[in-house]
Amino acid sequence: DIQMTQSPSTLSASVGDRVTITCRTSHSISSWLAWYQQRPGKAPKLLIYKASTLESGVPSRFSGSGSGTEFTLTISSLQPDDFATYFCQQYHSYSTFGQGTKVEIK
Amino acid sequence: QVQLVQSGAEVKKPGASVKVSCKASGYTFTNYPIHWVWQAPGQRLEWIGWIIPDNGNTKYSQKFQGRLTITRDTSASTAYMQLSSLRYEDTAVFFCTRGFDSSGYYGDAFDIWGQGTVVTVSS
């Protein structure tokens, strides 16, 4: 199994801040990585796939980068609607998910 | 509108079975695989299996092998997830989700998600 390590677990930030979340994998996955946003009691929402491709309808302040074993999700200017939990998913071999990063209001 | 709508919450006793449905609409059901993912309280999401609606082929996580059955009814554009011999630790939210960017090694990114079905195992 490919293990996922996501950091930080919690992030306190203010509206307008630039936020970066990191995901590391135990084996190289090329660019087979997705990022999701999840709100309490709701289904995840796809933000980024293939490491850096923005899903249709997702604001351009979200961006993804990386390949191999290290990946980042960046929110360029945090908006009130962005306070949620974010997690990564590798889909190179089956699917495994990161443990999530909760973005809180500072 | 492309969507997946799941059946409602279930409460089951240990040893029982549960069957959750996932109805697709707004797209051609047989064109995309349906995956099932679960989220136990306070835990990360975990992939449990998938079905290719076109031919009915399935693949299950080893963790659930022997207890999990995923089926589909193409005439109803609906996929089903049945988990048997339920244990207290099976209490979780189960999501169905549509795969759209397969890596070819049973991995996929998920663009459409059902609303989730809470399954509670309690005596």
mmCIF file with all atom_site columns, C-alpha atoms in Angstrom:
data_model
loop_
_atom_site.group_PDB
_atom_site.id
_atom_site.type_symbol
_atom_site.label_atom_id
_atom_site.label_alt_id
_atom_site.label_comp_id
_atom_site.label_asym_id
_atom_site.label_entity_id
_atom_site.label_seq_id
_atom_site.pdbx_PDB_ins_code
_atom_site.Cartn_x
_atom_site.Cartn_y
_atom_site.Cartn_z
_atom_site.occupancy
_atom_site.B_iso_or_equiv
_atom_site.pdbx_formal_charge
_atom_site.auth_seq_id
_atom_site.auth_comp_id
_atom_site.auth_asym_id
_atom_site.auth_atom_id
_atom_site.pdbx_PDB_model_num
ATOM 1   C CA . ASP A 1 1   ? 0.000   0.000   0.000   1.00 0.00 ? 1   ASP A CA 1
ATOM 2   C CA . ILE A 1 2   ? 1.085   3.546   -0.698  1.00 0.00 ? 2   ILE A CA 1
ATOM 3   C CA . GLN A 1 3   ? 1.148   5.539   2.539   1.00 0.00 ? 3   GLN A CA 1
ATOM 4   C CA . MET A 1 4   ? 0.131   9.194   2.645   1.00 0.00 ? 4   MET A CA 1
ATOM 5   C CA . THR A 1 5   ? 1.476   11.780  5.068   1.00 0.00 ? 5   THR A CA 1
ATOM 6   C CA . GLN A 1 6   ? -0.252  15.132  5.044   1.00 0.00 ? 6   GLN A CA 1
ATOM 7   C CA . SER A 1 7   ? 0.819   18.206  6.976   1.00 0.00 ? 7   SER A CA 1
ATOM 8   C CA . PRO A 1 8   ? -0.059  20.167  8.938   1.00 0.00 ? 8   PRO A CA 1
ATOM 9   C CA . SER A 1 9   ? -3.025  18.520  10.651  1.00 0.00 ? 9   SER A CA 1
ATOM 10  C CA . THR A 1 10  ? -4.445  21.887  11.600  1.00 0.00 ? 10  THR A CA 1
ATOM 11  C CA . LEU A 1 11  ? -3.710  25.311  10.207  1.00 0.00 ? 11  LEU A CA 1
ATOM 12  C CA . SER A 1 12  ? -4.886  28.625  11.655  1.00 0.00 ? 12  SER A CA 1
ATOM 13  C CA . ALA A 1 13  ? -5.079  31.439  9.135   1.00 0.00 ? 13  ALA A CA 1
ATOM 14  C CA . SER A 1 14  ? -6.811  34.715  8.377   1.00 0.00 ? 14  SER A CA 1
ATOM 15  C CA . VAL A 1 15  ? -8.810  35.847  5.381   1.00 0.00 ? 15  VAL A CA 1
ATOM 16  C CA . GLY A 1 16  ? -6.349  36.930  2.683   1.00 0.00 ? 16  GLY A CA 1
ATOM 17  C CA . ASP A 1 17  ? -3.528  34.670  3.864   1.00 0.00 ? 17  ASP A CA 1
ATOM 18  C CA . ARG A 1 18  ? -1.589  32.427  1.507   1.00 0.00 ? 18  ARG A CA 1
ATOM 19  C CA . VAL A 1 19  ? -1.943  28.848  2.700   1.00 0.00 ? 19  VAL A CA 1
ATOM 20  C CA . THR A 1 20  ? 0.094   25.788  1.745   1.00 0.00 ? 20  THR A CA 1
ATOM 21  C CA . ILE A 1 21  ? -0.659  22.156  2.576   1.00 0.00 ? 21  ILE A CA 1
ATOM 22  C CA . THR A 1 22  ? 1.817   19.363  1.873   1.00 0.00 ? 22  THR A CA 1
ATOM 23  C CA . CYS A 1 23  ? 1.268   15.727  1.036   1.00 0.00 ? 23  CYS A CA 1
ATOM 24  C CA . ARG A 1 24  ? 4.045   13.109  0.862   1.00 0.00 ? 24  ARG A CA 1
ATOM 25  C CA . THR A 1 25  ? 3.732   9.572   -0.433  1.00 0.00 ? 25  THR A CA 1
ATOM 26  C CA . SER A 1 26  ? 5.737   6.488   0.502   1.00 0.00 ? 26  SER A CA 1
ATOM 27  C CA . HIS A 1 27  ? 6.352   5.604   -3.143  1.00 0.00 ? 27  HIS A CA 1
ATOM 28  C CA . SER A 1 28  ? 6.524   7.634   -6.316  1.00 0.00 ? 28  SER A CA 1
ATOM 29  C CA . ILE A 1 29  ? 3.091   8.177   -7.815  1.00 0.00 ? 29  ILE A CA 1
ATOM 30  C CA . SER A 1 30  ? 4.079   10.356  -10.784 1.00 0.00 ? 30  SER A CA 1
ATOM 31  C CA . SER A 1 31  ? 1.266   12.954  -10.898 1.00 0.00 ? 31  SER A CA 1
ATOM 32  C CA . TRP A 1 32  ? -1.605  10.698  -9.822  1.00 0.00 ? 32  TRP A CA 1
ATOM 33  C CA . LEU A 1 33  ? -2.711  12.905  -6.969  1.00 0.00 ? 33  LEU A CA 1
ATOM 34  C CA . ALA A 1 34  ? -5.952  14.726  -6.195  1.00 0.00 ? 34  ALA A CA 1
ATOM 35  C CA . TRP A 1 35  ? -6.980  17.294  -3.601  1.00 0.00 ? 35  TRP A CA 1
ATOM 36  C CA . TYR A 1 36  ? -10.431 17.580  -2.042  1.00 0.00 ? 36  TYR A CA 1
ATOM 37  C CA . GLN A 1 37  ? -12.261 19.984  0.260   1.00 0.00 ? 37  GLN A CA 1
ATOM 38  C CA . GLN A 1 38  ? -14.717 18.631  2.811   1.00 0.00 ? 38  GLN A CA 1
ATOM 39  C CA . ARG A 1 39  ? -17.084 20.443  5.116   1.00 0.00 ? 39  ARG A CA 1
ATOM 40  C CA . PRO A 1 40  ? -18.576 18.807  8.237   1.00 0.00 ? 40  PRO A CA 1
ATOM 41  C CA . GLY A 1 41  ? -21.304 16.348  7.370   1.00 0.00 ? 41  GLY A CA 1
ATOM 42  C CA . LYS A 1 42  ? -20.818 16.805  3.638   1.00 0.00 ? 42  LYS A CA 1
ATOM 43  C CA . ALA A 1 43  ? -19.269 14.822  0.815   1.00 0.00 ? 43  ALA A CA 1
ATOM 44  C CA . PRO A 1 44  ? -15.795 15.751  -0.402  1.00 0.00 ? 44  PRO A CA 1
ATOM 45  C CA . LYS A 1 45  ? -15.476 18.154  -3.308  1.00 0.00 ? 45  LYS A CA 1
ATOM 46  C CA . LEU A 1 46  ? -12.787 17.690  -5.950  1.00 0.00 ? 46  LEU A CA 1
ATOM 47  C CA . LEU A 1 47  ? -10.448 20.662  -6.305  1.00 0.00 ? 47  LEU A CA 1
ATOM 48  C CA . ILE A 1 48  ? -7.379  19.429  -8.172  1.00 0.00 ? 48  ILE A CA 1
ATOM 49  C CA . TYR A 1 49  ? -6.513  16.246  -10.061 1.00 0.00 ? 49  TYR A CA 1
ATOM 50  C CA . LYS A 1 50  ? -3.379  14.988  -11.799 1.00 0.00 ? 50  LYS A CA 1
ATOM 51  C CA . ALA A 1 51  ? -1.484  17.015  -9.177  1.00 0.00 ? 51  ALA A CA 1
ATOM 52  C CA . SER A 1 52  ? -2.058  20.382  -10.838 1.00 0.00 ? 52  SER A CA 1
ATOM 53  C CA . THR A 1 53  ? -5.207  20.340  -13.001 1.00 0.00 ? 53  THR A CA 1
ATOM 54  C CA . LEU A 1 54  ? -7.923  22.580  -11.607 1.00 0.00 ? 54  LEU A CA 1
ATOM 55  C CA . GLU A 1 55  ? -11.370 20.988  -11.629 1.00 0.00 ? 55  GLU A CA 1
ATOM 56  C CA . SER A 1 56  ? -13.953 22.925  -13.604 1.00 0.00 ? 56  SER A CA 1
ATOM 57  C CA . GLY A 1 57  ? -15.706 25.552  -11.506 1.00 0.00 ? 57  GLY A CA 1
ATOM 58  C CA . VAL A 1 58  ? -13.066 25.658  -8.772  1.00 0.00 ? 58  VAL A CA 1
ATOM 59  C CA . PRO A 1 59  ? -11.725 29.174  -8.092  1.00 0.00 ? 59  PRO A CA 1
ATOM 60  C CA . SER A 1 60  ? -8.292  29.950  -9.490  1.00 0.00 ? 60  SER A CA 1
ATOM 61  C CA . ARG A 1 61  ? -6.941  30.825  -6.032  1.00 0.00 ? 61  ARG A CA 1
ATOM 62  C CA . PHE A 1 62  ? -6.547  27.065  -5.591  1.00 0.00 ? 62  PHE A CA 1
ATOM 63  C CA . SER A 1 63  ? -3.484  25.507  -7.197  1.00 0.00 ? 63  SER A CA 1
ATOM 64  C CA . GLY A 1 64  ? -1.592  22.249  -6.944  1.00 0.00 ? 64  GLY A CA 1
ATOM 65  C CA . SER A 1 65  ? 1.993   21.313  -7.685  1.00 0.00 ? 65  SER A CA 1
ATOM 66  C CA . GLY A 1 66  ? 4.469   18.484  -7.318  1.00 0.00 ? 66  GLY A CA 1
ATOM 67  C CA . SER A 1 67  ? 5.237   15.060  -8.712  1.00 0.00 ? 67  SER A CA 1
ATOM 68  C CA . GLY A 1 68  ? 6.859   11.877  -7.510  1.00 0.00 ? 68  GLY A CA 1
ATOM 69  C CA . THR A 1 69  ? 6.457   11.826  -3.746  1.00 0.00 ? 69  THR A CA 1
ATOM 70  C CA . GLU A 1 70  ? 5.911   15.440  -2.693  1.00 0.00 ? 70  GLU A CA 1
ATOM 71  C CA . PHE A 1 71  ? 2.904   17.596  -3.476  1.00 0.00 ? 71  PHE A CA 1
ATOM 72  C CA . THR A 1 72  ? 1.414   20.882  -2.347  1.00 0.00 ? 72  THR A CA 1
ATOM 73  C CA . LEU A 1 73  ? -1.983  22.532  -2.386  1.00 0.00 ? 73  LEU A CA 1
ATOM 74  C CA . THR A 1 74  ? -1.862  26.324  -2.251  1.00 0.00 ? 74  THR A CA 1
ATOM 75  C CA . ILE A 1 75  ? -4.692  28.752  -1.608  1.00 0.00 ? 75  ILE A CA 1
ATOM 76  C CA . SER A 1 76  ? -3.337  32.101  -2.763  1.00 0.00 ? 76  SER A CA 1
ATOM 77  C CA . SER A 1 77  ? -5.708  34.319  -0.782  1.00 0.00 ? 77  SER A CA 1
ATOM 78  C CA . LEU A 1 78  ? -7.884  32.566  1.772   1.00 0.00 ? 78  LEU A CA 1
ATOM 79  C CA . GLN A 1 79  ? -11.579 33.422  1.556   1.00 0.00 ? 79  GLN A CA 1
ATOM 80  C CA . PRO A 1 80  ? -14.289 32.917  4.220   1.00 0.00 ? 80  PRO A CA 1
ATOM 81  C CA . ASP A 1 81  ? -15.700 30.004  2.234   1.00 0.00 ? 81  ASP A CA 1
ATOM 82  C CA . ASP A 1 82  ? -12.339 28.189  2.361   1.00 0.00 ? 82  ASP A CA 1
ATOM 83  C CA . PHE A 1 83  ? -12.386 27.319  6.055   1.00 0.00 ? 83  PHE A CA 1
ATOM 84  C CA . ALA A 1 84  ? -12.820 23.563  5.787   1.00 0.00 ? 84  ALA A CA 1
ATOM 85  C CA . THR A 1 85  ? -10.827 20.331  5.826   1.00 0.00 ? 85  THR A CA 1
ATOM 86  C CA . TYR A 1 86  ? -8.586  19.454  2.894   1.00 0.00 ? 86  TYR A CA 1
ATOM 87  C CA . PHE A 1 87  ? -7.121  16.094  2.051   1.00 0.00 ? 87  PHE A CA 1
ATOM 88  C CA . CYS A 1 88  ? -5.023  14.525  -0.628  1.00 0.00 ? 88  CYS A CA 1
ATOM 89  C CA . GLN A 1 89  ? -5.561  11.233  -2.426  1.00 0.00 ? 89  GLN A CA 1
ATOM 90  C CA . GLN A 1 90  ? -3.106  9.151   -4.413  1.00 0.00 ? 90  GLN A CA 1
ATOM 91  C CA . TYR A 1 91  ? -4.601  7.121   -7.224  1.00 0.00 ? 91  TYR A CA 1
ATOM 92  C CA . HIS A 1 92  ? -1.505  5.670   -8.805  1.00 0.00 ? 92  HIS A CA 1
ATOM 93  C CA . SER A 1 93  ? -2.297  2.276   -7.328  1.00 0.00 ? 93  SER A CA 1
ATOM 94  C CA . TYR A 1 94  ? -5.751  1.826   -5.862  1.00 0.00 ? 94  TYR A CA 1
ATOM 95  C CA . SER A 1 95  ? -6.603  4.880   -3.747  1.00 0.00 ? 95  SER A CA 1
ATOM 96  C CA . THR A 1 96  ? -5.358  6.062   -0.386  1.00 0.00 ? 96  THR A CA 1
ATOM 97  C CA . PHE A 1 97  ? -6.097  9.315   1.350   1.00 0.00 ? 97  PHE A CA 1
ATOM 98  C CA . GLY A 1 98  ? -4.228  11.707  3.582   1.00 0.00 ? 98  GLY A CA 1
ATOM 99  C CA . GLN A 1 99  ? -5.468  12.268  7.117   1.00 0.00 ? 99  GLN A CA 1
ATOM 100 C CA . GLY A 1 100 ? -6.667  15.784  6.333   1.00 0.00 ? 100 GLY A CA 1
ATOM 101 C CA . THR A 1 101 ? -5.752  19.374  7.169   1.00 0.00 ? 101 THR A CA 1
ATOM 102 C CA . LYS A 1 102 ? -8.310  21.461  8.996   1.00 0.00 ? 102 LYS A CA 1
ATOM 103 C CA . VAL A 1 103 ? -8.047  25.134  8.038   1.00 0.00 ? 103 VAL A CA 1
ATOM 104 C CA . GLU A 1 104 ? -9.360  27.215  10.929  1.00 0.00 ? 104 GLU A CA 1
ATOM 105 C CA . ILE A 1 105 ? -9.977  30.892  11.431  1.00 0.00 ? 105 ILE A CA 1
ATOM 106 C CA . LYS A 1 106 ? -7.109  32.528  13.297  1.00 0.00 ? 106 LYS A CA 1
ATOM 107 C CA . GLN B 2 1   ? -27.484 17.890  -13.320 1.00 0.00 ? 1   GLN B CA 1
ATOM 108 C CA . VAL B 2 2   ? -24.946 15.155  -12.732 1.00 0.00 ? 2   VAL B CA 1
ATOM 109 C CA . GLN B 2 3   ? -25.493 13.586  -9.325  1.00 0.00 ? 3   GLN B CA 1
ATOM 110 C CA . LEU B 2 4   ? -25.356 10.476  -7.213  1.00 0.00 ? 4   LEU B CA 1
ATOM 111 C CA . VAL B 2 5   ? -28.104 10.026  -4.639  1.00 0.00 ? 5   VAL B CA 1
ATOM 112 C CA . GLN B 2 6   ? -27.681 7.452   -1.905  1.00 0.00 ? 6   GLN B CA 1
ATOM 113 C CA . SER B 2 7   ? -30.197 5.656   0.279   1.00 0.00 ? 7   SER B CA 1
ATOM 114 C CA . GLY B 2 8   ? -30.839 6.743   3.835   1.00 0.00 ? 8   GLY B CA 1
ATOM 115 C CA . ALA B 2 9   ? -29.189 6.040   7.153   1.00 0.00 ? 9   ALA B CA 1
ATOM 116 C CA . GLU B 2 10  ? -29.215 2.516   8.538   1.00 0.00 ? 10  GLU B CA 1
ATOM 117 C CA . VAL B 2 11  ? -28.955 1.051   12.013  1.00 0.00 ? 11  VAL B CA 1
ATOM 118 C CA . LYS B 2 12  ? -27.979 -2.593  12.142  1.00 0.00 ? 12  LYS B CA 1
ATOM 119 C CA . LYS B 2 13  ? -27.143 -5.168  14.792  1.00 0.00 ? 13  LYS B CA 1
ATOM 120 C CA . PRO B 2 14  ? -23.769 -6.926  14.843  1.00 0.00 ? 14  PRO B CA 1
ATOM 121 C CA . GLY B 2 15  ? -23.738 -9.866  12.457  1.00 0.00 ? 15  GLY B CA 1
ATOM 122 C CA . ALA B 2 16  ? -26.399 -8.368  10.179  1.00 0.00 ? 16  ALA B CA 1
ATOM 123 C CA . SER B 2 17  ? -25.959 -7.111  6.615   1.00 0.00 ? 17  SER B CA 1
ATOM 124 C CA . VAL B 2 18  ? -26.552 -3.694  5.122   1.00 0.00 ? 18  VAL B CA 1
ATOM 125 C CA . LYS B 2 19  ? -27.207 -2.735  1.504   1.00 0.00 ? 19  LYS B CA 1
ATOM 126 C CA . VAL B 2 20  ? -26.738 0.848   0.385   1.00 0.00 ? 20  VAL B CA 1
ATOM 127 C CA . SER B 2 21  ? -27.914 2.114   -2.998  1.00 0.00 ? 21  SER B CA 1
ATOM 128 C CA . CYS B 2 22  ? -26.437 4.847   -5.172  1.00 0.00 ? 22  CYS B CA 1
ATOM 129 C CA . LYS B 2 23  ? -28.581 6.190   -8.013  1.00 0.00 ? 23  LYS B CA 1
ATOM 130 C CA . ALA B 2 24  ? -26.873 8.063   -10.826 1.00 0.00 ? 24  ALA B CA 1
ATOM 131 C CA . SER B 2 25  ? -28.518 10.717  -12.951 1.00 0.00 ? 25  SER B CA 1
ATOM 132 C CA . GLY B 2 26  ? -27.473 13.337  -15.481 1.00 0.00 ? 26  GLY B CA 1
ATOM 133 C CA . TYR B 2 27  ? -24.934 11.167  -17.284 1.00 0.00 ? 27  TYR B CA 1
ATOM 134 C CA . THR B 2 28  ? -24.573 7.763   -18.947 1.00 0.00 ? 28  THR B CA 1
ATOM 135 C CA . PHE B 2 29  ? -24.246 5.374   -16.004 1.00 0.00 ? 29  PHE B CA 1
ATOM 136 C CA . THR B 2 30  ? -22.265 2.745   -17.910 1.00 0.00 ? 30  THR B CA 1
ATOM 137 C CA . ASN B 2 31  ? -19.535 5.178   -18.979 1.00 0.00 ? 31  ASN B CA 1
ATOM 138 C CA . TYR B 2 32  ? -17.861 5.654   -15.579 1.00 0.00 ? 32  TYR B CA 1
ATOM 139 C CA . PRO B 2 33  ? -16.833 3.339   -12.736 1.00 0.00 ? 33  PRO B CA 1
ATOM 140 C CA . ILE B 2 34  ? -18.514 3.730   -9.358  1.00 0.00 ? 34  ILE B CA 1
ATOM 141 C CA . HIS B 2 35  ? -16.292 3.511   -6.304  1.00 0.00 ? 35  HIS B CA 1
ATOM 142 C CA . TRP B 2 36  ? -17.240 3.152   -2.663  1.00 0.00 ? 36  TRP B CA 1
ATOM 143 C CA . VAL B 2 37  ? -15.340 4.940   0.081   1.00 0.00 ? 37  VAL B CA 1
ATOM 144 C CA . TRP B 2 38  ? -15.937 4.876   3.792   1.00 0.00 ? 38  TRP B CA 1
ATOM 145 C CA . GLN B 2 39  ? -15.125 7.240   6.606   1.00 0.00 ? 39  GLN B CA 1
ATOM 146 C CA . ALA B 2 40  ? -15.198 5.900   10.143  1.00 0.00 ? 40  ALA B CA 1
ATOM 147 C CA . PRO B 2 41  ? -15.634 8.503   12.919  1.00 0.00 ? 41  PRO B CA 1
ATOM 148 C CA . GLY B 2 42  ? -12.472 10.596  13.220  1.00 0.00 ? 42  GLY B CA 1
ATOM 149 C CA . GLN B 2 43  ? -10.655 8.522   10.604  1.00 0.00 ? 43  GLN B CA 1
ATOM 150 C CA . ARG B 2 44  ? -9.390  9.261   7.133   1.00 0.00 ? 44  ARG B CA 1
ATOM 151 C CA . LEU B 2 45  ? -11.336 8.246   4.064   1.00 0.00 ? 45  LEU B CA 1
ATOM 152 C CA . GLU B 2 46  ? -10.693 4.698   2.913   1.00 0.00 ? 46  GLU B CA 1
ATOM 153 C CA . TRP B 2 47  ? -11.403 3.132   -0.482  1.00 0.00 ? 47  TRP B CA 1
ATOM 154 C CA . ILE B 2 48  ? -13.315 -0.122  -0.198  1.00 0.00 ? 48  ILE B CA 1
ATOM 155 C CA . GLY B 2 49  ? -14.145 -1.181  -3.741  1.00 0.00 ? 49  GLY B CA 1
ATOM 156 C CA . TRP B 2 50  ? -15.390 -0.381  -7.209  1.00 0.00 ? 50  TRP B CA 1
ATOM 157 C CA . ILE B 2 51  ? -17.610 -1.618  -10.000 1.00 0.00 ? 51  ILE B CA 1
ATOM 158 C CA . ILE B 2 52  ? -17.491 -1.006  -13.717 1.00 0.00 ? 52  ILE B CA 1
ATOM 159 C CA . PRO B 2 53  ? -21.198 -0.592  -14.536 1.00 0.00 ? 53  PRO B CA 1
ATOM 160 C CA . ASP B 2 54  ? -20.717 -1.516  -18.187 1.00 0.00 ? 54  ASP B CA 1
ATOM 161 C CA . ASN B 2 55  ? -19.638 -5.096  -17.536 1.00 0.00 ? 55  ASN B CA 1
ATOM 162 C CA . GLY B 2 56  ? -20.190 -5.571  -13.798 1.00 0.00 ? 56  GLY B CA 1
ATOM 163 C CA . ASN B 2 57  ? -16.508 -6.206  -13.034 1.00 0.00 ? 57  ASN B CA 1
ATOM 164 C CA . THR B 2 58  ? -15.596 -5.481  -9.425  1.00 0.00 ? 58  THR B CA 1
ATOM 165 C CA . LYS B 2 59  ? -12.505 -5.033  -7.279  1.00 0.00 ? 59  LYS B CA 1
ATOM 166 C CA . TYR B 2 60  ? -12.505 -4.974  -3.512  1.00 0.00 ? 60  TYR B CA 1
ATOM 167 C CA . SER B 2 61  ? -10.099 -3.825  -0.840  1.00 0.00 ? 61  SER B CA 1
ATOM 168 C CA . GLN B 2 62  ? -8.448  -6.826  0.817   1.00 0.00 ? 62  GLN B CA 1
ATOM 169 C CA . LYS B 2 63  ? -9.689  -5.497  4.143   1.00 0.00 ? 63  LYS B CA 1
ATOM 170 C CA . PHE B 2 64  ? -13.296 -6.210  3.115   1.00 0.00 ? 64  PHE B CA 1
ATOM 171 C CA . GLN B 2 65  ? -12.763 -9.252  0.916   1.00 0.00 ? 65  GLN B CA 1
ATOM 172 C CA . GLY B 2 66  ? -15.377 -11.862 1.710   1.00 0.00 ? 66  GLY B CA 1
ATOM 173 C CA . ARG B 2 67  ? -17.800 -9.443  3.378   1.00 0.00 ? 67  ARG B CA 1
ATOM 174 C CA . LEU B 2 68  ? -18.306 -6.882  0.627   1.00 0.00 ? 68  LEU B CA 1
ATOM 175 C CA . THR B 2 69  ? -20.406 -7.199  -2.513  1.00 0.00 ? 69  THR B CA 1
ATOM 176 C CA . ILE B 2 70  ? -20.864 -4.406  -5.030  1.00 0.00 ? 70  ILE B CA 1
ATOM 177 C CA . THR B 2 71  ? -23.472 -4.811  -7.740  1.00 0.00 ? 71  THR B CA 1
ATOM 178 C CA . ARG B 2 72  ? -25.309 -2.660  -10.236 1.00 0.00 ? 72  ARG B CA 1
ATOM 179 C CA . ASP B 2 73  ? -28.621 -2.458  -12.066 1.00 0.00 ? 73  ASP B CA 1
ATOM 180 C CA . THR B 2 74  ? -27.980 -0.690  -15.349 1.00 0.00 ? 74  THR B CA 1
ATOM 181 C CA . SER B 2 75  ? -31.716 -0.367  -16.094 1.00 0.00 ? 75  SER B CA 1
ATOM 182 C CA . ALA B 2 76  ? -32.046 1.697   -12.918 1.00 0.00 ? 76  ALA B CA 1
ATOM 183 C CA . SER B 2 77  ? -28.658 3.455   -13.182 1.00 0.00 ? 77  SER B CA 1
ATOM 184 C CA . THR B 2 78  ? -28.015 2.305   -9.646  1.00 0.00 ? 78  THR B CA 1
ATOM 185 C CA . ALA B 2 79  ? -25.060 0.755   -7.874  1.00 0.00 ? 79  ALA B CA 1
ATOM 186 C CA . TYR B 2 80  ? -25.321 -1.162  -4.605  1.00 0.00 ? 80  TYR B CA 1
ATOM 187 C CA . MET B 2 81  ? -22.873 -1.848  -1.797  1.00 0.00 ? 81  MET B CA 1
ATOM 188 C CA . GLN B 2 82  ? -23.637 -4.727  0.562   1.00 0.00 ? 82  GLN B CA 1
ATOM 189 C CA . LEU B 2 83  ? -21.537 -5.361  3.651   1.00 0.00 ? 83  LEU B CA 1
ATOM 190 C CA . SER B 2 84  ? -22.245 -8.500  5.654   1.00 0.00 ? 84  SER B CA 1
ATOM 191 C CA . SER B 2 85  ? -21.296 -9.821  9.097   1.00 0.00 ? 85  SER B CA 1
ATOM 192 C CA . LEU B 2 86  ? -21.342 -6.291  10.444  1.00 0.00 ? 86  LEU B CA 1
ATOM 193 C CA . ARG B 2 87  ? -19.129 -5.408  13.401  1.00 0.00 ? 87  ARG B CA 1
ATOM 194 C CA . TYR B 2 88  ? -19.246 -2.418  15.744  1.00 0.00 ? 88  TYR B CA 1
ATOM 195 C CA . GLU B 2 89  ? -16.167 -1.022  13.976  1.00 0.00 ? 89  GLU B CA 1
ATOM 196 C CA . ASP B 2 90  ? -18.068 -0.907  10.667  1.00 0.00 ? 90  ASP B CA 1
ATOM 197 C CA . THR B 2 91  ? -19.946 2.134   11.965  1.00 0.00 ? 91  THR B CA 1
ATOM 198 C CA . ALA B 2 92  ? -19.101 4.761   9.368   1.00 0.00 ? 92  ALA B CA 1
ATOM 199 C CA . VAL B 2 93  ? -20.323 7.010   6.588   1.00 0.00 ? 93  VAL B CA 1
ATOM 200 C CA . PHE B 2 94  ? -20.283 5.247   3.221   1.00 0.00 ? 94  PHE B CA 1
ATOM 201 C CA . PHE B 2 95  ? -19.916 7.320   0.056   1.00 0.00 ? 95  PHE B CA 1
ATOM 202 C CA . CYS B 2 96  ? -20.371 6.290   -3.543  1.00 0.00 ? 96  CYS B CA 1
ATOM 203 C CA . THR B 2 97  ? -18.361 8.323   -6.001  1.00 0.00 ? 97  THR B CA 1
ATOM 204 C CA . ARG B 2 98  ? -17.737 8.473   -9.732  1.00 0.00 ? 98  ARG B CA 1
ATOM 205 C CA . GLY B 2 99  ? -14.290 7.779   -11.060 1.00 0.00 ? 99  GLY B CA 1
ATOM 206 C CA . PHE B 2 100 ? -13.111 9.736   -14.088 1.00 0.00 ? 100 PHE B CA 1
ATOM 207 C CA . ASP B 2 101 ? -9.294  9.754   -14.324 1.00 0.00 ? 101 ASP B CA 1
ATOM 208 C CA . SER B 2 102 ? -8.133  6.163   -13.963 1.00 0.00 ? 102 SER B CA 1
ATOM 209 C CA . SER B 2 103 ? -4.415  5.479   -13.599 1.00 0.00 ? 103 SER B CA 1
ATOM 210 C CA . GLY B 2 104 ? -4.892  1.938   -14.872 1.00 0.00 ? 104 GLY B CA 1
ATOM 211 C CA . TYR B 2 105 ? -3.977  0.275   -11.557 1.00 0.00 ? 105 TYR B CA 1
ATOM 212 C CA . TYR B 2 106 ? -7.477  0.472   -10.045 1.00 0.00 ? 106 TYR B CA 1
ATOM 213 C CA . GLY B 2 107 ? -6.746  4.034   -8.964  1.00 0.00 ? 107 GLY B CA 1
ATOM 214 C CA . ASP B 2 108 ? -9.090  6.849   -9.893  1.00 0.00 ? 108 ASP B CA 1
ATOM 215 C CA . ALA B 2 109 ? -9.885  10.457  -9.055  1.00 0.00 ? 109 ALA B CA 1
ATOM 216 C CA . PHE B 2 110 ? -13.447 11.151  -7.992  1.00 0.00 ? 110 PHE B CA 1
ATOM 217 C CA . ASP B 2 111 ? -15.437 14.039  -9.409  1.00 0.00 ? 111 ASP B CA 1
ATOM 218 C CA . ILE B 2 112 ? -19.019 13.353  -8.297  1.00 0.00 ? 112 ILE B CA 1
ATOM 219 C CA . TRP B 2 113 ? -19.921 12.120  -4.805  1.00 0.00 ? 113 TRP B CA 1
ATOM 220 C CA . GLY B 2 114 ? -23.104 10.880  -3.230  1.00 0.00 ? 114 GLY B CA 1
ATOM 221 C CA . GLN B 2 115 ? -24.279 12.619  -0.085  1.00 0.00 ? 115 GLN B CA 1
ATOM 222 C CA . GLY B 2 116 ? -23.112 9.758   2.139   1.00 0.00 ? 116 GLY B CA 1
ATOM 223 C CA . THR B 2 117 ? -25.014 7.093   4.064   1.00 0.00 ? 117 THR B CA 1
ATOM 224 C CA . VAL B 2 118 ? -24.476 6.700   7.791   1.00 0.00 ? 118 VAL B CA 1
ATOM 225 C CA . VAL B 2 119 ? -24.375 3.064   8.860   1.00 0.00 ? 119 VAL B CA 1
ATOM 226 C CA . THR B 2 120 ? -24.481 2.515   12.598  1.00 0.00 ? 120 THR B CA 1
ATOM 227 C CA . VAL B 2 121 ? -23.808 -0.918  14.045  1.00 0.00 ? 121 VAL B CA 1
ATOM 228 C CA . SER B 2 122 ? -25.315 -1.160  17.485  1.00 0.00 ? 122 SER B CA 1
ATOM 229 C CA . SER B 2 123 ? -26.904 -3.807  19.633  1.00 0.00 ? 123 SER B CA 1
#
